[in-house]
Amino acid sequence: DADVTQTPRNRITKTGKRIMLECSQTKGHDRMYWYRQDPGLGLRLIYYSFDVKDINKGEISDGYSVSRQAQAKFSLSLESAIPNQTALYFCATSAGTGGTNEKLFFGSGTQLSVL
Amino acid sequence: DAKTTQPNSMESNEEEPVHLPCNHSTISGTDYIHWYRQLPSQGPEYVIHGLTSNVNNRMASLAIAEDRKSSTLILHRATLRDAAVYYCIRSRTTSGTYKYIFGTGTRLKVLA
């Protein structure tokens, strides 16, 4: 089983709909991250959380919100989806014990299409 | 700017060494340099990281310039399975700021 699991793998939705992407991990890591990937733009950080009570904005947080329900679960919400939020979304984790001397572990991604 | 600069694409012949460059001229003294790669249809995976000294592991070597403003990822013998997008990342150390900022990466093509 994958250590970092994202659901759903693919999602098609309509403009204005609320949508939630979920991420769960079995690695026991404190830190979790949400990135989006657009062709030609690499990965951009949306939000990150260093523990259950800690939420921080990344580079491109507008239009998104997150919830850290437990150490193992970190969900990303689009309150009112718009077409330019069509992208590949990745969740990642890190242990939280080594500062920036840490490895990130990524899920397989969620492809979101907003029509 | 926290992002690094990499060439958009590179090609290599199979079984030959590959040197992937990265510029991080604004790096601060305690920022680590990380490399990740993304195979087709997968999430990024860790390759290697370092601070000041050159680093080796089973996947690759990382050569860091003495002034730390640039680094090079070295794949000693490229295989077809190494075809991927390689990301060079500097990690921030300031509390409260974001970390692990990815750039656009280098797409490596390996020729048989």
PDB file of N, CA and C in Angstrom, chain A residues 8-90:
ATOM      1  N   PRO A   8      -9.747  11.817  -4.856  1.00  0.00           N
ATOM      2  CA  PRO A   8      -9.730  10.807  -5.902  1.00  0.00           C
ATOM      3  C   PRO A   8      -8.485  10.928  -6.769  1.00  0.00           C
ATOM      4  N   ARG A   9      -8.264  10.011  -7.688  1.00  0.00           N
ATOM      5  CA  ARG A   9      -7.141  10.099  -8.623  1.00  0.00           C
ATOM      6  C   ARG A   9      -7.457  11.058  -9.757  1.00  0.00           C
ATOM      7  N   ASN A  10      -8.721  11.078 -10.127  1.00  0.00           N
ATOM      8  CA  ASN A  10      -9.190  11.972 -11.181  1.00  0.00           C
ATOM      9  C   ASN A  10     -10.534  12.536 -10.788  1.00  0.00           C
ATOM     10  N   ARG A  11     -10.758  13.808 -11.153  1.00  0.00           N
ATOM     11  CA  ARG A  11     -12.050  14.424 -10.837  1.00  0.00           C
ATOM     12  C   ARG A  11     -12.370  15.469 -11.894  1.00  0.00           C
ATOM     13  N   ILE A  12     -13.584  15.405 -12.373  1.00  0.00           N
ATOM     14  CA  ILE A  12     -14.090  16.427 -13.288  1.00  0.00           C
ATOM     15  C   ILE A  12     -15.236  17.116 -12.592  1.00  0.00           C
ATOM     16  N   THR A  13     -15.199  18.442 -12.569  1.00  0.00           N
ATOM     17  CA  THR A  13     -16.257  19.184 -11.911  1.00  0.00           C
ATOM     18  C   THR A  13     -16.617  20.408 -12.735  1.00  0.00           C
ATOM     19  N   LYS A  14     -17.643  21.109 -12.303  1.00  0.00           N
ATOM     20  CA  LYS A  14     -18.097  22.277 -13.039  1.00  0.00           C
ATOM     21  C   LYS A  14     -17.748  23.557 -12.287  1.00  0.00           C
ATOM     22  N   THR A  15     -17.627  24.625 -13.013  1.00  0.00           N
ATOM     23  CA  THR A  15     -17.341  25.927 -12.418  1.00  0.00           C
ATOM     24  C   THR A  15     -18.369  26.250 -11.335  1.00  0.00           C
ATOM     25  N   GLY A  16     -17.858  26.731 -10.189  1.00  0.00           N
ATOM     26  CA  GLY A  16     -18.722  27.110  -9.085  1.00  0.00           C
ATOM     27  C   GLY A  16     -18.972  26.030  -8.058  1.00  0.00           C
ATOM     28  N   LYS A  17     -18.619  24.806  -8.373  1.00  0.00           N
ATOM     29  CA  LYS A  17     -18.828  23.710  -7.432  1.00  0.00           C
ATOM     30  C   LYS A  17     -17.753  23.705  -6.355  1.00  0.00           C
ATOM     31  N   ARG A  18     -18.140  23.217  -5.177  1.00  0.00           N
ATOM     32  CA  ARG A  18     -17.185  23.010  -4.100  1.00  0.00           C
ATOM     33  C   ARG A  18     -16.616  21.613  -4.237  1.00  0.00           C
ATOM     34  N   ILE A  19     -15.298  21.508  -4.087  1.00  0.00           N
ATOM     35  CA  ILE A  19     -14.671  20.206  -4.221  1.00  0.00           C
ATOM     36  C   ILE A  19     -13.590  20.037  -3.168  1.00  0.00           C
ATOM     37  N   MET A  20     -13.435  18.825  -2.701  1.00  0.00           N
ATOM     38  CA  MET A  20     -12.413  18.519  -1.710  1.00  0.00           C
ATOM     39  C   MET A  20     -11.506  17.404  -2.225  1.00  0.00           C
ATOM     40  N   LEU A  21     -10.228  17.620  -2.093  1.00  0.00           N
ATOM     41  CA  LEU A  21      -9.225  16.597  -2.394  1.00  0.00           C
ATOM     42  C   LEU A  21      -8.651  16.125  -1.062  1.00  0.00           C
ATOM     43  N   GLU A  22      -8.499  14.826  -0.950  1.00  0.00           N
ATOM     44  CA  GLU A  22      -8.075  14.284   0.334  1.00  0.00           C
ATOM     45  C   GLU A  22      -6.700  13.626   0.232  1.00  0.00           C
ATOM     46  N   CYS A  23      -6.005  13.687   1.341  1.00  0.00           N
ATOM     47  CA  CYS A  23      -4.683  13.081   1.428  1.00  0.00           C
ATOM     48  C   CYS A  23      -4.556  12.404   2.781  1.00  0.00           C
ATOM     49  N   SER A  24      -4.109  11.176   2.771  1.00  0.00           N
ATOM     50  CA  SER A  24      -3.842  10.479   4.020  1.00  0.00           C
ATOM     51  C   SER A  24      -2.473   9.816   3.932  1.00  0.00           C
ATOM     52  N   GLN A  25      -1.817   9.672   5.086  1.00  0.00           N
ATOM     53  CA  GLN A  25      -0.474   9.095   5.088  1.00  0.00           C
ATOM     54  C   GLN A  25      -0.310   8.123   6.251  1.00  0.00           C
ATOM     55  N   THR A  26       0.489   7.112   5.992  1.00  0.00           N
ATOM     56  CA  THR A  26       0.769   6.100   7.007  1.00  0.00           C
ATOM     57  C   THR A  26       2.224   6.162   7.462  1.00  0.00           C
ATOM     58  N   LYS A  27       2.900   7.240   7.135  1.00  0.00           N
ATOM     59  CA  LYS A  27       4.316   7.370   7.466  1.00  0.00           C
ATOM     60  C   LYS A  27       4.533   7.927   8.875  1.00  0.00           C
ATOM     61  N   GLY A  28       3.480   8.416   9.522  1.00  0.00           N
ATOM     62  CA  GLY A  28       3.657   8.988  10.849  1.00  0.00           C
ATOM     63  C   GLY A  28       4.331  10.346  10.838  1.00  0.00           C
ATOM     64  N   HIS A  29       4.301  11.009   9.695  1.00  0.00           N
ATOM     65  CA  HIS A  29       4.954  12.309   9.565  1.00  0.00           C
ATOM     66  C   HIS A  29       4.092  13.437  10.119  1.00  0.00           C
ATOM     67  N   ASP A  30       4.773  14.452  10.678  1.00  0.00           N
ATOM     68  CA  ASP A  30       4.058  15.618  11.200  1.00  0.00           C
ATOM     69  C   ASP A  30       3.703  16.618  10.111  1.00  0.00           C
ATOM     70  N   ARG A  31       4.568  16.750   9.106  1.00  0.00           N
ATOM     71  CA  ARG A  31       4.425  17.819   8.119  1.00  0.00           C
ATOM     72  C   ARG A  31       3.753  17.321   6.858  1.00  0.00           C
ATOM     73  N   MET A  32       2.808  18.117   6.375  1.00  0.00           N
ATOM     74  CA  MET A  32       2.103  17.789   5.140  1.00  0.00           C
ATOM     75  C   MET A  32       1.982  19.025   4.270  1.00  0.00           C
ATOM     76  N   TYR A  33       1.934  18.795   2.964  1.00  0.00           N
ATOM     77  CA  TYR A  33       1.992  19.880   1.985  1.00  0.00           C
ATOM     78  C   TYR A  33       1.011  19.601   0.846  1.00  0.00           C
ATOM     79  N   TRP A  34       0.510  20.669   0.255  1.00  0.00           N
ATOM     80  CA  TRP A  34      -0.254  20.559  -0.984  1.00  0.00           C
ATOM     81  C   TRP A  34       0.435  21.409  -2.055  1.00  0.00           C
ATOM     82  N   TYR A  35       0.683  20.770  -3.211  1.00  0.00           N
ATOM     83  CA  TYR A  35       1.260  21.444  -4.366  1.00  0.00           C
ATOM     84  C   TYR A  35       0.314  21.282  -5.552  1.00  0.00           C
ATOM     85  N   ARG A  36       0.399  22.241  -6.482  1.00  0.00           N
ATOM     86  CA  ARG A  36      -0.264  22.026  -7.766  1.00  0.00           C
ATOM     87  C   ARG A  36       0.779  22.101  -8.872  1.00  0.00           C
ATOM     88  N   GLN A  37       0.539  21.337  -9.936  1.00  0.00           N
ATOM     89  CA  GLN A  37       1.465  21.294 -11.047  1.00  0.00           C
ATOM     90  C   GLN A  37       0.729  21.633 -12.325  1.00  0.00           C
ATOM     91  N   ASP A  38       1.241  22.630 -13.008  1.00  0.00           N
ATOM     92  CA  ASP A  38       0.712  23.026 -14.304  1.00  0.00           C
ATOM     93  C   ASP A  38       1.798  22.816 -15.348  1.00  0.00           C
ATOM     94  N   PRO A  39       1.439  22.450 -16.558  1.00  0.00           N
ATOM     95  CA  PRO A  39       2.443  22.233 -17.606  1.00  0.00           C
ATOM     96  C   PRO A  39       3.356  23.446 -17.767  1.00  0.00           C
ATOM     97  N   GLY A  40       4.662  23.198 -17.721  1.00  0.00           N
ATOM     98  CA  GLY A  40       5.627  24.274 -17.930  1.00  0.00           C
ATOM     99  C   GLY A  40       5.895  25.135 -16.715  1.00  0.00           C
ATOM    100  N   LEU A  41       5.186  24.893 -15.616  1.00  0.00           N
ATOM    101  CA  LEU A  41       5.357  25.746 -14.428  1.00  0.00           C
ATOM    102  C   LEU A  41       5.918  24.993 -13.235  1.00  0.00           C
ATOM    103  N   GLY A  42       6.196  23.732 -13.375  1.00  0.00           N
ATOM    104  CA  GLY A  42       6.711  22.982 -12.243  1.00  0.00           C
ATOM    105  C   GLY A  42       5.669  22.829 -11.159  1.00  0.00           C
ATOM    106  N   LEU A  43       6.111  22.642  -9.932  1.00  0.00           N
ATOM    107  CA  LEU A  43       5.203  22.500  -8.794  1.00  0.00           C
ATOM    108  C   LEU A  43       5.191  23.781  -7.984  1.00  0.00           C
ATOM    109  N   ARG A  44       4.019  24.205  -7.571  1.00  0.00           N
ATOM    110  CA  ARG A  44       3.881  25.395  -6.741  1.00  0.00           C
ATOM    111  C   ARG A  44       3.155  25.039  -5.443  1.00  0.00           C
ATOM    112  N   LEU A  45       3.664  25.584  -4.348  1.00  0.00           N
ATOM    113  CA  LEU A  45       3.158  25.253  -3.024  1.00  0.00           C
ATOM    114  C   LEU A  45       1.877  26.034  -2.733  1.00  0.00           C
ATOM    115  N   ILE A  46       0.832  25.325  -2.322  1.00  0.00           N
ATOM    116  CA  ILE A  46      -0.452  25.958  -2.025  1.00  0.00           C
ATOM    117  C   ILE A  46      -0.579  26.232  -0.532  1.00  0.00           C
ATOM    118  N   TYR A  47      -0.477  25.188   0.273  1.00  0.00           N
ATOM    119  CA  TYR A  47      -0.540  25.278   1.723  1.00  0.00           C
ATOM    120  C   TYR A  47       0.379  24.220   2.305  1.00  0.00           C
ATOM    121  N   TYR A  48       0.803  24.456   3.552  1.00  0.00           N
ATOM    122  CA  TYR A  48       1.539  23.442   4.267  1.00  0.00           C
ATOM    123  C   TYR A  48       1.168  23.494   5.748  1.00  0.00           C
ATOM    124  N   SER A  49       1.387  22.373   6.411  1.00  0.00           N
ATOM    125  CA  SER A  49       1.008  22.224   7.820  1.00  0.00           C
ATOM    126  C   SER A  49       2.122  21.482   8.537  1.00  0.00           C
ATOM    127  N   PHE A  50       2.620  22.042   9.613  1.00  0.00           N
ATOM    128  CA  PHE A  50       3.719  21.405  10.337  1.00  0.00           C
ATOM    129  C   PHE A  50       3.228  20.540  11.489  1.00  0.00           C
ATOM    130  N   ASP A  51       2.000  20.753  11.925  1.00  0.00           N
ATOM    131  CA  ASP A  51       1.349  19.810  12.836  1.00  0.00           C
ATOM    132  C   ASP A  51      -0.142  20.093  12.793  1.00  0.00           C
ATOM    133  N   VAL A  52      -0.913  19.375  13.575  1.00  0.00           N
ATOM    134  CA  VAL A  52      -2.367  19.437  13.481  1.00  0.00           C
ATOM    135  C   VAL A  52      -2.897  20.854  13.697  1.00  0.00           C
ATOM    136  N   LYS A  53      -2.230  21.645  14.523  1.00  0.00           N
ATOM    137  CA  LYS A  53      -2.733  22.987  14.832  1.00  0.00           C
ATOM    138  C   LYS A  53      -2.051  24.080  14.034  1.00  0.00           C
ATOM    139  N   ASP A  54      -1.258  23.697  13.050  1.00  0.00           N
ATOM    140  CA  ASP A  54      -0.466  24.659  12.291  1.00  0.00           C
ATOM    141  C   ASP A  54      -0.824  24.607  10.812  1.00  0.00           C
ATOM    142  N   ILE A  55      -1.266  25.733  10.258  1.00  0.00           N
ATOM    143  CA  ILE A  55      -1.586  25.836   8.832  1.00  0.00           C
ATOM    144  C   ILE A  55      -0.899  27.088   8.298  1.00  0.00           C
ATOM    145  N   ASN A  56      -0.239  26.962   7.158  1.00  0.00           N
ATOM    146  CA  ASN A  56       0.470  28.102   6.581  1.00  0.00           C
ATOM    147  C   ASN A  56       0.179  28.219   5.101  1.00  0.00           C
ATOM    148  N   LYS A  57       0.080  29.442   4.618  1.00  0.00           N
ATOM    149  CA  LYS A  57      -0.119  29.659   3.189  1.00  0.00           C
ATOM    150  C   LYS A  57       1.192  29.486   2.447  1.00  0.00           C
ATOM    151  N   GLY A  58       1.074  28.979   1.227  1.00  0.00           N
ATOM    152  CA  GLY A  58       2.232  28.860   0.352  1.00  0.00           C
ATOM    153  C   GLY A  58       2.234  29.961  -0.686  1.00  0.00           C
ATOM    154  N   GLU A  59       2.754  29.646  -1.869  1.00  0.00           N
ATOM    155  CA  GLU A  59       2.878  30.639  -2.936  1.00  0.00           C
ATOM    156  C   GLU A  59       1.545  31.066  -3.517  1.00  0.00           C
ATOM    157  N   ILE A  60       0.599  30.131  -3.611  1.00  0.00           N
ATOM    158  CA  ILE A  60      -0.617  30.377  -4.390  1.00  0.00           C
ATOM    159  C   ILE A  60      -1.849  29.899  -3.640  1.00  0.00           C
ATOM    160  N   SER A  61      -2.131  30.448  -2.479  1.00  0.00           N
ATOM    161  CA  SER A  61      -3.220  29.963  -1.635  1.00  0.00           C
ATOM    162  C   SER A  61      -4.582  30.539  -1.994  1.00  0.00           C
ATOM    163  N   ASP A  62      -4.639  31.615  -2.758  1.00  0.00           N
ATOM    164  CA  ASP A  62      -5.934  32.226  -3.076  1.00  0.00           C
ATOM    165  C   ASP A  62      -6.845  31.248  -3.801  1.00  0.00           C
ATOM    166  N   GLY A  63      -8.095  31.149  -3.319  1.00  0.00           N
ATOM    167  CA  GLY A  63      -9.065  30.250  -3.936  1.00  0.00           C
ATOM    168  C   GLY A  63      -9.061  28.854  -3.343  1.00  0.00           C
ATOM    169  N   TYR A  64      -8.160  28.616  -2.398  1.00  0.00           N
ATOM    170  CA  TYR A  64      -8.030  27.300  -1.760  1.00  0.00           C
ATOM    171  C   TYR A  64      -8.145  27.446  -0.240  1.00  0.00           C
ATOM    172  N   SER A  65      -8.551  26.368   0.413  1.00  0.00           N
ATOM    173  CA  SER A  65      -8.477  26.270   1.862  1.00  0.00           C
ATOM    174  C   SER A  65      -8.069  24.848   2.208  1.00  0.00           C
ATOM    175  N   VAL A  66      -7.588  24.656   3.419  1.00  0.00           N
ATOM    176  CA  VAL A  66      -7.155  23.329   3.839  1.00  0.00           C
ATOM    177  C   VAL A  66      -7.680  23.033   5.225  1.00  0.00           C
ATOM    178  N   SER A  67      -7.662  21.752   5.544  1.00  0.00           N
ATOM    179  CA  SER A  67      -8.036  21.296   6.874  1.00  0.00           C
ATOM    180  C   SER A  67      -7.108  20.159   7.256  1.00  0.00           C
ATOM    181  N   ARG A  68      -6.545  20.255   8.458  1.00  0.00           N
ATOM    182  CA  ARG A  68      -5.702  19.159   8.968  1.00  0.00           C
ATOM    183  C   ARG A  68      -6.517  18.447  10.035  1.00  0.00           C
ATOM    184  N   GLN A  69      -7.206  17.417   9.629  1.00  0.00           N
ATOM    185  CA  GLN A  69      -8.160  16.742  10.517  1.00  0.00           C
ATOM    186  C   GLN A  69      -7.464  15.887  11.570  1.00  0.00           C
ATOM    187  N   ALA A  70      -6.302  15.426  11.247  1.00  0.00           N
ATOM    188  CA  ALA A  70      -5.529  14.561  12.137  1.00  0.00           C
ATOM    189  C   ALA A  70      -4.096  14.577  11.625  1.00  0.00           C
ATOM    190  N   GLN A  71      -3.205  13.976  12.382  1.00  0.00           N
ATOM    191  CA  GLN A  71      -1.813  13.943  11.917  1.00  0.00           C
ATOM    192  C   GLN A  71      -1.727  13.309  10.532  1.00  0.00           C
ATOM    193  N   ALA A  72      -2.581  12.310  10.287  1.00  0.00           N
ATOM    194  CA  ALA A  72      -2.482  11.550   9.053  1.00  0.00           C
ATOM    195  C   ALA A  72      -3.303  12.107   7.903  1.00  0.00           C
ATOM    196  N   LYS A  73      -4.097  13.127   8.131  1.00  0.00           N
ATOM    197  CA  LYS A  73      -5.039  13.573   7.098  1.00  0.00           C
ATOM    198  C   LYS A  73      -4.958  15.075   6.878  1.00  0.00           C
ATOM    199  N   PHE A  74      -4.879  15.438   5.585  1.00  0.00           N
ATOM    200  CA  PHE A  74      -4.749  16.842   5.195  1.00  0.00           C
ATOM    201  C   PHE A  74      -5.551  17.014   3.916  1.00  0.00           C
ATOM    202  N   SER A  75      -6.635  17.790   3.984  1.00  0.00           N
ATOM    203  CA  SER A  75      -7.487  17.919   2.815  1.00  0.00           C
ATOM    204  C   SER A  75      -7.418  19.326   2.240  1.00  0.00           C
ATOM    205  N   LEU A  76      -7.594  19.403   0.946  1.00  0.00           N
ATOM    206  CA  LEU A  76      -7.552  20.660   0.200  1.00  0.00           C
ATOM    207  C   LEU A  76      -8.935  20.903  -0.388  1.00  0.00           C
ATOM    208  N   SER A  77      -9.472  22.108  -0.174  1.00  0.00           N
ATOM    209  CA  SER A  77     -10.801  22.437  -0.691  1.00  0.00           C
ATOM    210  C   SER A  77     -10.742  23.604  -1.655  1.00  0.00           C
ATOM    211  N   LEU A  78     -11.560  23.479  -2.681  1.00  0.00           N
ATOM    212  CA  LEU A  78     -11.802  24.583  -3.596  1.00  0.00           C
ATOM    213  C   LEU A  78     -13.257  24.978  -3.351  1.00  0.00           C
ATOM    214  N   GLU A  79     -13.471  26.132  -2.742  1.00  0.00           N
ATOM    215  CA  GLU A  79     -14.822  26.526  -2.332  1.00  0.00           C
ATOM    216  C   GLU A  79     -15.746  26.766  -3.521  1.00  0.00           C
ATOM    217  N   SER A  80     -15.181  27.354  -4.559  1.00  0.00           N
ATOM    218  CA  SER A  80     -15.946  27.614  -5.768  1.00  0.00           C
ATOM    219  C   SER A  80     -14.988  27.456  -6.950  1.00  0.00           C
ATOM    220  N   ALA A  81     -14.962  26.263  -7.489  1.00  0.00           N
ATOM    221  CA  ALA A  81     -13.950  25.926  -8.501  1.00  0.00           C
ATOM    222  C   ALA A  81     -14.089  26.785  -9.754  1.00  0.00           C
ATOM    223  N   ILE A  82     -12.945  27.137 -10.325  1.00  0.00           N
ATOM    224  CA  ILE A  82     -12.898  27.884 -11.581  1.00  0.00           C
ATOM    225  C   ILE A  82     -11.965  27.160 -12.548  1.00  0.00           C
ATOM    226  N   PRO A  83     -12.142  27.374 -13.855  1.00  0.00           N
ATOM    227  CA  PRO A  83     -11.361  26.612 -14.845  1.00  0.00           C
ATOM    228  C   PRO A  83      -9.855  26.727 -14.689  1.00  0.00           C
ATOM    229  N   ASN A  84      -9.325  27.867 -14.239  1.00  0.00           N
ATOM    230  CA  ASN A  84      -7.862  27.943 -14.133  1.00  0.00           C
ATOM    231  C   ASN A  84      -7.316  27.203 -12.915  1.00  0.00           C
ATOM    232  N   GLN A  85      -8.187  26.526 -12.189  1.00  0.00           N
ATOM    233  CA  GLN A  85      -7.730  25.616 -11.141  1.00  0.00           C
ATOM    234  C   GLN A  85      -7.588  24.185 -11.672  1.00  0.00           C
ATOM    235  N   THR A  86      -7.807  24.025 -12.942  1.00  0.00           N
ATOM    236  CA  THR A  86      -7.527  22.741 -13.584  1.00  0.00           C
ATOM    237  C   THR A  86      -6.027  22.489 -13.527  1.00  0.00           C
ATOM    238  N   ALA A  87      -5.636  21.389 -12.889  1.00  0.00           N
ATOM    239  CA  ALA A  87      -4.217  21.112 -12.678  1.00  0.00           C
ATOM    240  C   ALA A  87      -4.068  19.724 -12.076  1.00  0.00           C
ATOM    241  N   LEU A  88      -2.816  19.322 -11.920  1.00  0.00           N
ATOM    242  CA  LEU A  88      -2.475  18.092 -11.206  1.00  0.00           C
ATOM    243  C   LEU A  88      -2.062  18.492  -9.795  1.00  0.00           C
ATOM    244  N   TYR A  89      -2.704  17.918  -8.793  1.00  0.00           N
ATOM    245  CA  TYR A  89      -2.466  18.290  -7.402  1.00  0.00           C
ATOM    246  C   TYR A  89      -1.734  17.168  -6.682  1.00  0.00           C
ATOM    247  N   PHE A  90      -0.696  17.546  -5.957  1.00  0.00           N
ATOM    248  CA  PHE A  90       0.096  16.579  -5.202  1.00  0.00           C
ATOM    249  C   PHE A  90       0.085  16.909  -3.720  1.00  0.00           C
TER     250      PHE A  90
END
